[in-house]
Amino acid sequence: MIATRIKDFGELVKFSHTVFLFPFALSAVVLAMGQATLTWAKGFWIVVALVAARSAAMVINRIADLRYDAQNPRTAARPMVSGRVSKPLAWAWLIAACAAFVLASAMLGPACLYLSPVALAWVLGYSFAKRFTFLCHIWLGLATALAPLGAWVAMTGALDWPIVLLALAVACWVGGFDIIYACQDIDFDRAHKLHSLPARLGLHGALWISRGLHLLAALGFWALGPLFGLGRIYLTGVALIALLLLVEHVLVAVKRANIPMAFFTVNGVVSIAYFLFLLIDRLASA
């Protein structure tokens, strides 16, 4: 029974998708180590905060979209739609995740605690963005960008502008691939009056916006190098990431059925590669 509950929870919050979040948060930790010391306790609470915030965001998304998920063939097998996770249980998980996030924030210091309600409001609010704005993809990007920002504040106790550049690059990257992901539901979103860039602009127009966002993301990653004194290893990684993003767009342009692979596989490699090249660069220059 416990194993089944854990499996259902993992599927509900798409735990495998944390690969998009964790590497950039860890990258911020590595960058902050030039100014602050990473202790085991601090590392533990940073991980708890990240898992809790993302879990809360995904659970509220499933609760808010339950009616739509039940009508969309692509999402009809999700745990709440199939009845494997009840609404009361989902709400209990949501409350627990929010409580864990606030607790972790408190353990990371006053700055994190004071900012935790703002962060929660933003990440939870994303689930309702498609009701009123086609900029919901940017909202999601900025919500994900809170991960490196939060990790930096947890490490240093302050918010410094160079780390904001990493956050903005992450926001553009996530917004770009979320537009690609939303291309699967163009007809459904239009029929149910849900807002998204693909529903508003069509496939062709939305993909051009996605390409522009990914170009900005690559430029942001590149510009971060001199700000933090990163060298050739890091810049080689950024060049690889730019190539991966190009491959992603080629895959989608060739066949719309390639969207799931472009969304998860390519972007999973992007986030992990970014962290590894940054980490190796730092270690090599130490």
Tab-separated table of N, CA and C in Angstrom, residues 71-156:
chain	number	residue	atom	x	y	z
A	71	GLN	N	-11.038	15.367	-19.871
A	71	GLN	CA	-11.582	15.493	-21.224
A	71	GLN	C	-10.519	15.389	-22.316
A	72	ASN	N	-9.257	15.490	-21.917
A	72	ASN	CA	-8.161	15.469	-22.883
A	72	ASN	C	-7.609	14.051	-22.997
A	73	PRO	N	-7.687	13.427	-24.164
A	73	PRO	CA	-7.177	12.043	-24.309
A	73	PRO	C	-5.715	11.900	-23.893
A	74	ARG	N	-4.914	12.938	-24.070
A	74	ARG	CA	-3.494	12.860	-23.728
A	74	ARG	C	-3.267	12.742	-22.229
A	75	THR	N	-4.215	13.244	-21.422
A	75	THR	CA	-4.028	13.272	-19.974
A	75	THR	C	-5.040	12.422	-19.213
A	76	ALA	N	-5.820	11.648	-19.937
A	76	ALA	CA	-6.925	10.905	-19.318
A	76	ALA	C	-6.471	9.812	-18.362
A	77	ALA	N	-5.209	9.416	-18.415
A	77	ALA	CA	-4.716	8.341	-17.545
A	77	ALA	C	-4.021	8.859	-16.293
A	78	ARG	N	-4.035	10.157	-16.077
A	78	ARG	CA	-3.367	10.715	-14.910
A	78	ARG	C	-4.035	10.223	-13.613
A	79	PRO	N	-3.273	10.138	-12.513
A	79	PRO	CA	-3.771	9.504	-11.290
A	79	PRO	C	-5.088	10.049	-10.746
A	80	MET	N	-5.283	11.368	-10.769
A	80	MET	CA	-6.534	11.905	-10.233
A	80	MET	C	-7.704	11.626	-11.156
A	81	VAL	N	-7.450	11.610	-12.450
A	81	VAL	CA	-8.519	11.324	-13.418
A	81	VAL	C	-8.960	9.872	-13.289
A	82	SER	N	-8.000	8.980	-13.152
A	82	SER	CA	-8.311	7.546	-13.064
A	82	SER	C	-8.841	7.141	-11.703
A	83	GLY	N	-8.736	8.025	-10.709
A	83	GLY	CA	-9.237	7.714	-9.378
A	83	GLY	C	-8.208	7.096	-8.448
A	84	ARG	N	-6.985	6.914	-8.930
A	84	ARG	CA	-5.949	6.335	-8.066
A	84	ARG	C	-5.552	7.295	-6.947
A	85	VAL	N	-5.724	8.588	-7.185
A	85	VAL	CA	-5.480	9.599	-6.148
A	85	VAL	C	-6.756	10.419	-6.005
A	86	SER	N	-7.313	10.440	-4.798
A	86	SER	CA	-8.550	11.179	-4.554
A	86	SER	C	-8.261	12.657	-4.338
A	87	LYS	N	-9.282	13.471	-4.466
A	87	LYS	CA	-9.120	14.908	-4.224
A	87	LYS	C	-8.672	15.199	-2.790
A	88	PRO	N	-9.310	14.580	-1.776
A	88	PRO	CA	-8.853	14.849	-0.405
A	88	PRO	C	-7.380	14.488	-0.187
A	89	LEU	N	-6.940	13.363	-0.777
A	89	LEU	CA	-5.545	12.974	-0.628
A	89	LEU	C	-4.623	13.976	-1.323
A	90	ALA	N	-5.039	14.434	-2.500
A	90	ALA	CA	-4.242	15.423	-3.220
A	90	ALA	C	-4.125	16.715	-2.407
A	91	TRP	N	-5.234	17.141	-1.801
A	91	TRP	CA	-5.195	18.348	-0.975
A	91	TRP	C	-4.283	18.150	0.241
A	92	ALA	N	-4.319	16.954	0.821
A	92	ALA	CA	-3.446	16.667	1.967
A	92	ALA	C	-1.980	16.743	1.555
A	93	TRP	N	-1.658	16.193	0.377
A	93	TRP	CA	-0.288	16.264	-0.127
A	93	TRP	C	0.120	17.713	-0.390
A	94	LEU	N	-0.817	18.488	-0.927
A	94	LEU	CA	-0.527	19.896	-1.217
A	94	LEU	C	-0.195	20.658	0.064
A	95	ILE	N	-1.019	20.477	1.090
A	95	ILE	CA	-0.791	21.171	2.363
A	95	ILE	C	0.543	20.742	2.971
A	96	ALA	N	0.833	19.441	2.899
A	96	ALA	CA	2.099	18.932	3.447
A	96	ALA	C	3.294	19.512	2.695
A	97	ALA	N	3.185	19.592	1.376
A	97	ALA	CA	4.286	20.136	0.575
A	97	ALA	C	4.513	21.611	0.885
A	98	CYS	N	3.435	22.383	1.009
A	98	CYS	CA	3.564	23.809	1.333
A	98	CYS	C	4.184	23.994	2.715
A	99	ALA	N	3.752	23.168	3.669
A	99	ALA	CA	4.301	23.255	5.024
A	99	ALA	C	5.786	22.909	5.029
A	100	ALA	N	6.151	21.874	4.264
A	100	ALA	CA	7.562	21.478	4.187
A	100	ALA	C	8.400	22.582	3.562
A	101	PHE	N	7.852	23.268	2.574
A	101	PHE	CA	8.588	24.356	1.926
A	101	PHE	C	8.825	25.510	2.894
A	102	VAL	N	7.800	25.892	3.645
A	102	VAL	CA	7.950	26.987	4.605
A	102	VAL	C	8.939	26.601	5.704
A	103	LEU	N	8.857	25.351	6.170
A	103	LEU	CA	9.790	24.883	7.193
A	103	LEU	C	11.231	24.933	6.675
A	104	ALA	N	11.448	24.420	5.464
A	104	ALA	CA	12.794	24.433	4.881
A	104	ALA	C	13.292	25.870	4.716
A	105	SER	N	12.397	26.757	4.291
A	105	SER	CA	12.776	28.161	4.123
A	105	SER	C	13.195	28.776	5.460
A	106	ALA	N	12.464	28.441	6.514
A	106	ALA	CA	12.803	28.952	7.839
A	106	ALA	C	14.175	28.455	8.282
A	107	MET	N	14.481	27.206	7.966
A	107	MET	CA	15.763	26.629	8.350
A	107	MET	C	16.920	27.227	7.550
A	108	LEU	N	16.612	27.811	6.399
A	108	LEU	CA	17.644	28.393	5.542
A	108	LEU	C	17.907	29.869	5.843
A	109	GLY	N	17.132	30.439	6.760
A	109	GLY	CA	17.423	31.807	7.168
A	109	GLY	C	16.253	32.755	6.989
A	110	PRO	N	16.323	33.922	7.607
A	110	PRO	CA	15.221	34.895	7.571
A	110	PRO	C	14.846	35.333	6.159
A	111	ALA	N	15.828	35.571	5.293
A	111	ALA	CA	15.518	36.040	3.938
A	111	ALA	C	14.661	35.019	3.195
A	112	CYS	N	15.028	33.753	3.300
A	112	CYS	CA	14.258	32.698	2.625
A	112	CYS	C	12.857	32.585	3.222
A	113	LEU	N	12.754	32.686	4.538
A	113	LEU	CA	11.450	32.591	5.185
A	113	LEU	C	10.538	33.723	4.753
A	114	TYR	N	11.049	34.958	4.728
A	114	TYR	CA	10.235	36.111	4.356
A	114	TYR	C	9.768	36.031	2.899
A	115	LEU	N	10.617	35.461	2.045
A	115	LEU	CA	10.277	35.366	0.625
A	115	LEU	C	9.438	34.136	0.274
A	116	SER	N	9.326	33.186	1.196
A	116	SER	CA	8.627	31.936	0.890
A	116	SER	C	7.158	32.118	0.492
A	117	PRO	N	6.387	33.027	1.132
A	117	PRO	CA	4.997	33.199	0.681
A	117	PRO	C	4.902	33.733	-0.748
A	118	VAL	N	5.832	34.620	-1.109
A	118	VAL	CA	5.836	35.168	-2.473
A	118	VAL	C	6.140	34.068	-3.478
A	119	ALA	N	7.147	33.249	-3.168
A	119	ALA	CA	7.519	32.147	-4.056
A	119	ALA	C	6.369	31.160	-4.200
A	120	LEU	N	5.733	30.806	-3.092
A	120	LEU	CA	4.611	29.861	-3.144
A	120	LEU	C	3.454	30.421	-3.961
A	121	ALA	N	3.147	31.685	-3.750
A	121	ALA	CA	2.031	32.302	-4.481
A	121	ALA	C	2.293	32.257	-5.985
A	122	TRP	N	3.548	32.504	-6.383
A	122	TRP	CA	3.862	32.518	-7.815
A	122	TRP	C	3.792	31.114	-8.417
A	123	VAL	N	4.407	30.135	-7.748
A	123	VAL	CA	4.430	28.787	-8.329
A	123	VAL	C	3.041	28.142	-8.307
A	124	LEU	N	2.239	28.444	-7.290
A	124	LEU	CA	0.884	27.894	-7.246
A	124	LEU	C	-0.027	28.625	-8.227
A	125	GLY	N	0.221	29.902	-8.428
A	125	GLY	CA	-0.616	30.694	-9.323
A	125	GLY	C	-0.502	30.287	-10.772
A	126	TYR	N	0.637	29.682	-11.154
A	126	TYR	CA	0.813	29.268	-12.548
A	126	TYR	C	-0.319	28.368	-13.025
A	127	SER	N	-0.831	27.511	-12.154
A	127	SER	CA	-1.846	26.539	-12.554
A	127	SER	C	-3.119	27.191	-13.079
A	128	PHE	N	-3.321	28.456	-12.775
A	128	PHE	CA	-4.535	29.145	-13.213
A	128	PHE	C	-4.251	30.139	-14.344
A	129	ALA	N	-2.992	30.248	-14.748
A	129	ALA	CA	-2.613	31.263	-15.735
A	129	ALA	C	-3.269	31.036	-17.092
A	130	LYS	N	-3.448	29.774	-17.495
A	130	LYS	CA	-4.029	29.494	-18.808
A	130	LYS	C	-5.479	29.932	-18.906
A	131	ARG	N	-6.080	30.244	-17.770
A	131	ARG	CA	-7.473	30.733	-17.798
A	131	ARG	C	-7.568	32.151	-18.324
A	132	PHE	N	-6.452	32.920	-18.221
A	132	PHE	CA	-6.588	34.341	-18.561
A	132	PHE	C	-5.440	34.936	-19.372
A	133	THR	N	-4.323	34.198	-19.579
A	133	THR	CA	-3.233	34.795	-20.351
A	133	THR	C	-2.491	33.765	-21.190
A	134	PHE	N	-2.166	34.161	-22.425
A	134	PHE	CA	-1.383	33.274	-23.295
A	134	PHE	C	0.102	33.337	-22.935
A	135	LEU	N	0.457	34.191	-21.959
A	135	LEU	CA	1.831	34.272	-21.477
A	135	LEU	C	2.082	33.286	-20.334
A	136	CYS	N	1.227	32.276	-20.214
A	136	CYS	CA	1.374	31.278	-19.154
A	136	CYS	C	2.729	30.565	-19.232
A	137	HIS	N	3.289	30.457	-20.425
A	137	HIS	CA	4.594	29.792	-20.589
A	137	HIS	C	5.705	30.603	-19.920
A	138	ILE	N	5.609	31.917	-20.019
A	138	ILE	CA	6.581	32.787	-19.354
A	138	ILE	C	6.406	32.701	-17.844
A	139	TRP	N	5.161	32.608	-17.409
A	139	TRP	CA	4.865	32.451	-15.982
A	139	TRP	C	5.561	31.195	-15.456
A	140	LEU	N	5.430	30.087	-16.188
A	140	LEU	CA	6.077	28.848	-15.786
A	140	LEU	C	7.601	29.003	-15.783
A	141	GLY	N	8.127	29.673	-16.804
A	141	GLY	CA	9.562	29.892	-16.860
A	141	GLY	C	10.063	30.654	-15.650
A	142	LEU	N	9.354	31.705	-15.266
A	142	LEU	CA	9.751	32.493	-14.108
A	142	LEU	C	9.585	31.693	-12.817
A	143	ALA	N	8.564	30.828	-12.764
A	143	ALA	CA	8.388	29.976	-11.588
A	143	ALA	C	9.574	29.023	-11.436
A	144	THR	N	10.026	28.445	-12.539
A	144	THR	CA	11.181	27.546	-12.491
A	144	THR	C	12.456	28.316	-12.162
A	145	ALA	N	12.524	29.545	-12.635
A	145	ALA	CA	13.707	30.376	-12.379
A	145	ALA	C	13.865	30.708	-10.901
A	146	LEU	N	12.801	30.541	-10.122
A	146	LEU	CA	12.911	30.774	-8.683
A	146	LEU	C	13.834	29.763	-8.014
A	147	ALA	N	14.053	28.607	-8.667
A	147	ALA	CA	14.919	27.578	-8.078
A	147	ALA	C	16.360	28.070	-7.927
A	148	PRO	N	17.016	28.541	-9.011
A	148	PRO	CA	18.371	29.069	-8.813
A	148	PRO	C	18.402	30.328	-7.962
A	149	LEU	N	17.377	31.179	-8.068
A	149	LEU	CA	17.329	32.370	-7.217
A	149	LEU	C	17.244	31.981	-5.748
A	150	GLY	N	16.346	31.029	-5.444
A	150	GLY	CA	16.177	30.590	-4.064
A	150	GLY	C	17.423	29.930	-3.518
A	151	ALA	N	18.077	29.111	-4.350
A	151	ALA	CA	19.306	28.447	-3.903
A	151	ALA	C	20.387	29.472	-3.593
A	152	TRP	N	20.473	30.516	-4.413
A	152	TRP	CA	21.471	31.570	-4.187
A	152	TRP	C	21.191	32.304	-2.879
A	153	VAL	N	19.929	32.676	-2.658
A	153	VAL	CA	19.567	33.377	-1.422
A	153	VAL	C	19.818	32.479	-0.213
A	154	ALA	N	19.531	31.192	-0.351
A	154	ALA	CA	19.779	30.258	0.750
A	154	ALA	C	21.258	30.190	1.099
A	155	MET	N	22.102	30.290	0.079
A	155	MET	CA	23.548	30.222	0.301
A	155	MET	C	24.117	31.534	0.838
A	156	THR	N	23.684	32.655	0.267
A	156	THR	CA	24.332	33.945	0.567
A	156	THR	C	23.523	34.852	1.494
